[in-house]
Amino acid sequence: SQTLGAKMAVDLSNKSLTSLDNALSSLGADTTELTLAFNAIESLGGGGVLAGTCPSLCRLNVAHNRLTRLPELGALRFLVRLDLSHNRLTSLVGLSSCRSLEELWISRNKLDLSALSQLGVAPGLASLRALIACNNPAEKVHPQGLAAALLLQMLPSLQTLDARGCTGEERKRKLSVLAAHGARQALVAELGQKLAIAILKQEGPAPASRQSTAFVAKRLPPPPH
């Protein structure tokens, strides 16, 4: 672990860990950054385990593991950055209550459109600015670009998607896929009619005055794995 002032970063990557339980003894109330990448972890335990052990956690990297589902993570009230890339996730239930989350990596999992739609469930990721969601099965649904359009429609606070800016005209261009031939039918087939219609009726992005203007020009590349 590395102590930076009153903050502590704990790096447990490449430790052959199979469970979060194996890591808990290294964590504490002063842990603000935790890296568990490149292990064989299948579960992050119950919803309150991490929050109870390290309530001040701001950054969590669980990339390159074997996660299939997530616990409820809303209790991590200070979590701003979460890397879940290169896992086996088929569901994102547990993320929608992470109101402080600003940066999220979910690339290279097993997420279909239905799983991505879980990011829009109330109370929603109101603070999310940067999302890396590429290389998931959802991208294969036609018309091309439908997955990206769905994410932008549900997450009006997004400033970058897959490390590319998605504001202004670029955002309008990506969202136009929702009006393309076959888009509505594809969404209904993947999400069910009620949810698909509800998403399509959502309002557009919040006015710029309600967004973090400092984040607009910031493009975040995926972290090194």
mmCIF file of C-alpha atoms in Angstrom:
data_model
loop_
_atom_site.group_PDB
_atom_site.id
_atom_site.type_symbol
_atom_site.label_atom_id
_atom_site.label_comp_id
_atom_site.label_asym_id
_atom_site.label_seq_id
_atom_site.Cartn_x
_atom_site.Cartn_y
_atom_site.Cartn_z
ATOM 1 C CA SER A 1 0.000 0.000 0.000
ATOM 2 C CA GLN A 2 1.035 3.617 -0.528
ATOM 3 C CA THR A 3 0.152 6.461 1.809
ATOM 4 C CA LEU A 4 -0.329 9.900 0.288
ATOM 5 C CA GLY A 5 -0.856 12.371 3.114
ATOM 6 C CA ALA A 6 -3.987 11.197 4.865
ATOM 7 C CA LYS A 7 -5.001 9.084 1.859
ATOM 8 C CA MET A 8 -4.065 5.484 1.221
ATOM 9 C CA ALA A 9 -3.857 3.586 -2.056
ATOM 10 C CA VAL A 10 -3.825 -0.208 -1.844
ATOM 11 C CA ASP A 11 -2.572 -2.234 -4.815
ATOM 12 C CA LEU A 12 -3.452 -5.940 -4.716
ATOM 13 C CA SER A 13 -3.188 -6.614 -8.445
ATOM 14 C CA ASN A 14 -1.655 -9.883 -9.642
ATOM 15 C CA LYS A 15 -2.031 -11.587 -6.259
ATOM 16 C CA SER A 16 -3.975 -14.665 -7.450
ATOM 17 C CA LEU A 17 -6.944 -13.559 -5.344
ATOM 18 C CA THR A 18 -10.146 -15.539 -5.850
ATOM 19 C CA SER A 19 -12.341 -13.653 -3.394
ATOM 20 C CA LEU A 20 -12.716 -10.178 -1.956
ATOM 21 C CA ASP A 21 -12.394 -11.802 1.470
ATOM 22 C CA ASN A 22 -8.714 -12.379 0.722
ATOM 23 C CA ALA A 23 -8.196 -8.630 0.422
ATOM 24 C CA LEU A 24 -10.197 -7.264 3.349
ATOM 25 C CA SER A 25 -7.362 -7.572 5.875
ATOM 26 C CA SER A 26 -5.314 -5.118 3.800
ATOM 27 C CA LEU A 27 -8.043 -2.476 3.757
ATOM 28 C CA GLY A 28 -9.164 0.101 6.286
ATOM 29 C CA ALA A 29 -11.210 3.227 6.852
ATOM 30 C CA ASP A 30 -8.404 5.334 5.344
ATOM 31 C CA THR A 31 -8.327 3.390 2.054
ATOM 32 C CA THR A 32 -9.338 5.724 -0.766
ATOM 33 C CA GLU A 33 -7.967 3.822 -3.765
ATOM 34 C CA LEU A 34 -8.051 0.059 -4.310
ATOM 35 C CA THR A 35 -6.627 -1.921 -7.214
ATOM 36 C CA LEU A 36 -7.641 -5.577 -7.524
ATOM 37 C CA ALA A 37 -6.865 -5.981 -11.229
ATOM 38 C CA PHE A 38 -5.506 -9.171 -12.794
ATOM 39 C CA ASN A 39 -6.822 -11.633 -10.238
ATOM 40 C CA ALA A 40 -9.508 -14.331 -10.360
ATOM 41 C CA ILE A 41 -12.171 -12.656 -8.224
ATOM 42 C CA GLU A 42 -15.698 -13.864 -8.983
ATOM 43 C CA SER A 43 -17.650 -11.720 -6.502
ATOM 44 C CA LEU A 44 -17.335 -8.433 -4.641
ATOM 45 C CA GLY A 45 -19.359 -9.868 -1.777
ATOM 46 C CA GLY A 46 -22.496 -8.370 -0.300
ATOM 47 C CA GLY A 47 -23.443 -4.794 -0.982
ATOM 48 C CA GLY A 48 -22.146 -3.383 2.278
ATOM 49 C CA VAL A 49 -18.840 -5.247 2.531
ATOM 50 C CA LEU A 50 -16.647 -2.707 0.750
ATOM 51 C CA ALA A 51 -18.486 0.286 2.154
ATOM 52 C CA GLY A 52 -18.207 -1.079 5.672
ATOM 53 C CA THR A 53 -14.487 -1.787 5.328
ATOM 54 C CA CYS A 54 -13.371 1.282 3.393
ATOM 55 C CA PRO A 55 -16.157 3.890 3.514
ATOM 56 C CA SER A 56 -13.934 6.601 1.984
ATOM 57 C CA LEU A 57 -13.163 4.621 -1.181
ATOM 58 C CA CYS A 58 -12.963 6.916 -4.215
ATOM 59 C CA ARG A 59 -11.340 4.721 -6.872
ATOM 60 C CA LEU A 60 -11.812 1.011 -7.456
ATOM 61 C CA ASN A 61 -10.141 -1.058 -10.178
ATOM 62 C CA VAL A 62 -11.388 -4.643 -10.556
ATOM 63 C CA ALA A 63 -10.414 -5.055 -14.212
ATOM 64 C CA HIS A 64 -9.309 -8.445 -15.563
ATOM 65 C CA ASN A 65 -11.161 -10.653 -13.090
ATOM 66 C CA ARG A 66 -14.070 -13.106 -13.310
ATOM 67 C CA LEU A 67 -16.999 -11.015 -12.103
ATOM 68 C CA THR A 68 -20.398 -11.999 -13.502
ATOM 69 C CA ARG A 69 -22.640 -9.782 -11.358
ATOM 70 C CA LEU A 70 -22.285 -6.852 -8.990
ATOM 71 C CA PRO A 71 -23.554 -6.196 -5.477
ATOM 72 C CA GLU A 72 -25.366 -2.967 -4.659
ATOM 73 C CA LEU A 73 -22.581 -0.360 -4.665
ATOM 74 C CA GLY A 74 -24.570 2.743 -3.777
ATOM 75 C CA ALA A 75 -23.237 2.684 -0.205
ATOM 76 C CA LEU A 76 -19.832 3.706 -1.577
ATOM 77 C CA ARG A 77 -20.876 7.347 -1.389
ATOM 78 C CA PHE A 78 -17.509 8.776 -2.469
ATOM 79 C CA LEU A 79 -16.785 6.423 -5.369
ATOM 80 C CA VAL A 80 -15.925 8.520 -8.435
ATOM 81 C CA ARG A 81 -13.966 6.076 -10.599
ATOM 82 C CA LEU A 82 -14.726 2.395 -11.214
ATOM 83 C CA ASP A 83 -13.013 0.028 -13.649
ATOM 84 C CA LEU A 84 -14.896 -3.216 -14.333
ATOM 85 C CA SER A 85 -13.439 -3.899 -17.773
ATOM 86 C CA HIS A 86 -12.302 -7.343 -18.907
ATOM 87 C CA ASN A 87 -14.692 -9.353 -16.729
ATOM 88 C CA ARG A 88 -17.686 -11.606 -17.421
ATOM 89 C CA LEU A 89 -20.478 -9.263 -16.389
ATOM 90 C CA THR A 90 -23.925 -9.936 -17.796
ATOM 91 C CA SER A 91 -25.717 -7.465 -15.533
ATOM 92 C CA LEU A 92 -25.084 -3.964 -14.215
ATOM 93 C CA VAL A 93 -27.681 -4.004 -11.464
ATOM 94 C CA GLY A 94 -26.047 -2.400 -8.460
ATOM 95 C CA LEU A 95 -24.511 0.545 -10.312
ATOM 96 C CA SER A 96 -27.489 2.825 -10.873
ATOM 97 C CA SER A 97 -27.418 4.132 -7.301
ATOM 98 C CA CYS A 98 -23.784 5.282 -7.505
ATOM 99 C CA ARG A 99 -24.652 8.954 -7.584
ATOM 100 C CA SER A 100 -21.066 10.201 -7.181
ATOM 101 C CA LEU A 101 -19.605 8.044 -9.970
ATOM 102 C CA GLU A 102 -17.917 10.157 -12.652
ATOM 103 C CA GLU A 103 -15.812 7.652 -14.615
ATOM 104 C CA LEU A 104 -16.839 4.093 -15.464
ATOM 105 C CA TRP A 105 -15.149 1.337 -17.503
ATOM 106 C CA ILE A 106 -17.303 -1.661 -18.491
ATOM 107 C CA SER A 107 -15.637 -2.637 -21.776
ATOM 108 C CA ARG A 108 -14.967 -6.251 -22.737
ATOM 109 C CA ASN A 109 -17.696 -7.921 -20.721
ATOM 110 C CA LYS A 110 -20.786 -9.867 -21.807
ATOM 111 C CA LEU A 111 -23.251 -6.995 -21.673
ATOM 112 C CA ASP A 112 -26.218 -6.869 -24.029
ATOM 113 C CA LEU A 113 -28.569 -3.918 -24.555
ATOM 114 C CA SER A 114 -30.766 -5.041 -21.693
ATOM 115 C CA ALA A 115 -27.790 -4.945 -19.332
ATOM 116 C CA LEU A 116 -26.727 -1.499 -20.550
ATOM 117 C CA SER A 117 -30.263 -0.223 -19.969
ATOM 118 C CA GLN A 118 -29.780 -0.917 -16.253
ATOM 119 C CA LEU A 119 -27.507 2.134 -16.087
ATOM 120 C CA GLY A 120 -30.573 4.292 -16.634
ATOM 121 C CA VAL A 121 -32.553 2.926 -13.695
ATOM 122 C CA ALA A 122 -33.468 5.505 -11.038
ATOM 123 C CA PRO A 123 -31.926 7.186 -9.158
ATOM 124 C CA GLY A 124 -29.449 7.078 -11.996
ATOM 125 C CA LEU A 125 -25.816 7.979 -12.572
ATOM 126 C CA ALA A 126 -26.363 11.716 -12.454
ATOM 127 C CA SER A 127 -22.657 12.539 -12.088
ATOM 128 C CA LEU A 128 -21.295 10.199 -14.773
ATOM 129 C CA ARG A 129 -19.090 12.102 -17.220
ATOM 130 C CA ALA A 130 -16.893 9.447 -18.871
ATOM 131 C CA LEU A 131 -17.915 5.938 -19.923
ATOM 132 C CA ILE A 132 -15.939 3.227 -21.718
ATOM 133 C CA ALA A 133 -18.438 0.577 -22.841
ATOM 134 C CA CYS A 134 -17.010 -0.780 -26.108
ATOM 135 C CA ASN A 135 -16.430 -4.421 -27.035
ATOM 136 C CA ASN A 136 -19.627 -5.843 -25.575
ATOM 137 C CA PRO A 137 -22.303 -7.946 -27.343
ATOM 138 C CA ALA A 138 -24.609 -4.901 -27.292
ATOM 139 C CA GLU A 139 -22.541 -3.374 -30.103
ATOM 140 C CA LYS A 140 -23.638 -6.134 -32.474
ATOM 141 C CA VAL A 141 -27.294 -5.070 -32.436
ATOM 142 C CA HIS A 142 -28.322 -3.205 -35.596
ATOM 143 C CA PRO A 143 -28.646 -0.497 -36.676
ATOM 144 C CA GLN A 144 -24.968 0.219 -36.054
ATOM 145 C CA GLY A 145 -24.436 2.655 -33.204
ATOM 146 C CA LEU A 146 -27.645 1.738 -31.398
ATOM 147 C CA ALA A 147 -25.845 0.813 -28.167
ATOM 148 C CA ALA A 148 -24.047 4.167 -28.051
ATOM 149 C CA ALA A 149 -27.273 6.025 -28.804
ATOM 150 C CA LEU A 150 -29.057 4.159 -26.022
ATOM 151 C CA LEU A 151 -26.365 5.121 -23.508
ATOM 152 C CA LEU A 152 -26.422 8.774 -24.529
ATOM 153 C CA GLN A 153 -30.200 8.864 -24.344
ATOM 154 C CA MET A 154 -30.207 7.452 -20.817
ATOM 155 C CA LEU A 155 -27.164 9.327 -19.474
ATOM 156 C CA PRO A 156 -27.477 13.021 -20.360
ATOM 157 C CA SER A 157 -24.511 13.965 -18.158
ATOM 158 C CA LEU A 158 -22.023 12.012 -20.329
ATOM 159 C CA GLN A 159 -19.249 14.135 -21.819
ATOM 160 C CA THR A 160 -17.158 11.313 -23.320
ATOM 161 C CA LEU A 161 -18.163 7.870 -24.558
ATOM 162 C CA ASP A 162 -15.476 5.351 -25.445
ATOM 163 C CA ALA A 163 -12.857 8.118 -25.072
ATOM 164 C CA ARG A 164 -14.566 10.357 -27.638
ATOM 165 C CA GLY A 165 -16.380 13.590 -26.990
ATOM 166 C CA CYS A 166 -20.158 13.330 -27.168
ATOM 167 C CA THR A 167 -21.469 16.844 -26.786
ATOM 168 C CA GLY A 168 -23.153 19.261 -29.179
ATOM 169 C CA GLU A 169 -23.452 18.160 -32.794
ATOM 170 C CA GLU A 170 -21.587 14.904 -32.190
ATOM 171 C CA ARG A 171 -24.146 13.926 -29.587
ATOM 172 C CA LYS A 172 -27.020 14.771 -31.929
ATOM 173 C CA ARG A 173 -25.415 12.672 -34.653
ATOM 174 C CA LYS A 174 -25.073 9.644 -32.403
ATOM 175 C CA LEU A 175 -28.598 10.022 -31.037
ATOM 176 C CA SER A 176 -30.021 10.184 -34.563
ATOM 177 C CA VAL A 177 -29.538 6.404 -34.750
ATOM 178 C CA LEU A 178 -32.603 6.065 -32.516
ATOM 179 C CA ALA A 179 -34.695 7.341 -35.415
ATOM 180 C CA ALA A 180 -33.051 5.055 -37.979
ATOM 181 C CA HIS A 181 -34.972 2.287 -39.691
ATOM 182 C CA GLY A 182 -35.299 -0.723 -37.403
ATOM 183 C CA ALA A 183 -33.995 1.013 -34.262
ATOM 184 C CA ARG A 184 -37.304 1.090 -32.417
ATOM 185 C CA GLN A 185 -38.035 -2.539 -33.283
ATOM 186 C CA ALA A 186 -34.570 -3.610 -32.109
ATOM 187 C CA LEU A 187 -34.985 -1.815 -28.787
ATOM 188 C CA VAL A 188 -38.400 -3.365 -28.221
ATOM 189 C CA ALA A 189 -37.003 -6.816 -29.010
ATOM 190 C CA GLU A 190 -34.074 -6.366 -26.608
ATOM 191 C CA LEU A 191 -35.698 -4.374 -23.800
ATOM 192 C CA GLY A 192 -39.422 -5.012 -24.049
ATOM 193 C CA GLN A 193 -41.945 -2.495 -25.319
ATOM 194 C CA LYS A 194 -42.582 -0.640 -22.051
ATOM 195 C CA LEU A 195 -38.926 0.071 -21.259
ATOM 196 C CA ALA A 196 -37.996 0.822 -24.869
ATOM 197 C CA ILE A 197 -40.748 3.415 -25.211
ATOM 198 C CA ALA A 198 -39.900 4.968 -21.846
ATOM 199 C CA ILE A 199 -36.262 5.414 -22.880
ATOM 200 C CA LEU A 200 -37.169 6.846 -26.278
ATOM 201 C CA LYS A 201 -39.399 9.433 -24.597
ATOM 202 C CA GLN A 202 -36.675 10.659 -22.244
ATOM 203 C CA GLU A 203 -35.677 14.281 -22.545
ATOM 204 C CA GLY A 204 -32.368 15.338 -24.034
ATOM 205 C CA PRO A 205 -29.175 16.427 -22.289
ATOM 206 C CA ALA A 206 -29.276 18.825 -19.380
ATOM 207 C CA PRO A 207 -28.405 22.460 -20.181
ATOM 208 C CA ALA A 208 -24.693 23.232 -20.152
ATOM 209 C CA SER A 209 -25.116 25.347 -17.024
ATOM 210 C CA ARG A 210 -26.006 22.198 -15.120
ATOM 211 C CA GLN A 211 -23.051 20.227 -16.426
ATOM 212 C CA SER A 212 -19.389 20.223 -15.474
ATOM 213 C CA THR A 213 -17.970 22.493 -18.190
ATOM 214 C CA ALA A 214 -14.431 21.697 -17.088
ATOM 215 C CA PHE A 215 -15.017 18.095 -18.062
ATOM 216 C CA VAL A 216 -16.238 18.801 -21.584
ATOM 217 C CA ALA A 217 -12.802 19.003 -23.183
ATOM 218 C CA LYS A 218 -11.313 16.200 -21.119
ATOM 219 C CA ARG A 219 -11.080 12.892 -22.949
ATOM 220 C CA LEU A 220 -10.152 9.964 -20.801
ATOM 221 C CA PRO A 221 -8.315 7.060 -22.433
ATOM 222 C CA PRO A 222 -8.780 3.629 -20.883
ATOM 223 C CA PRO A 223 -6.378 3.010 -18.001
ATOM 224 C CA PRO A 224 -3.377 0.783 -18.817
ATOM 225 C CA HIS A 225 -4.165 -2.913 -18.323
#
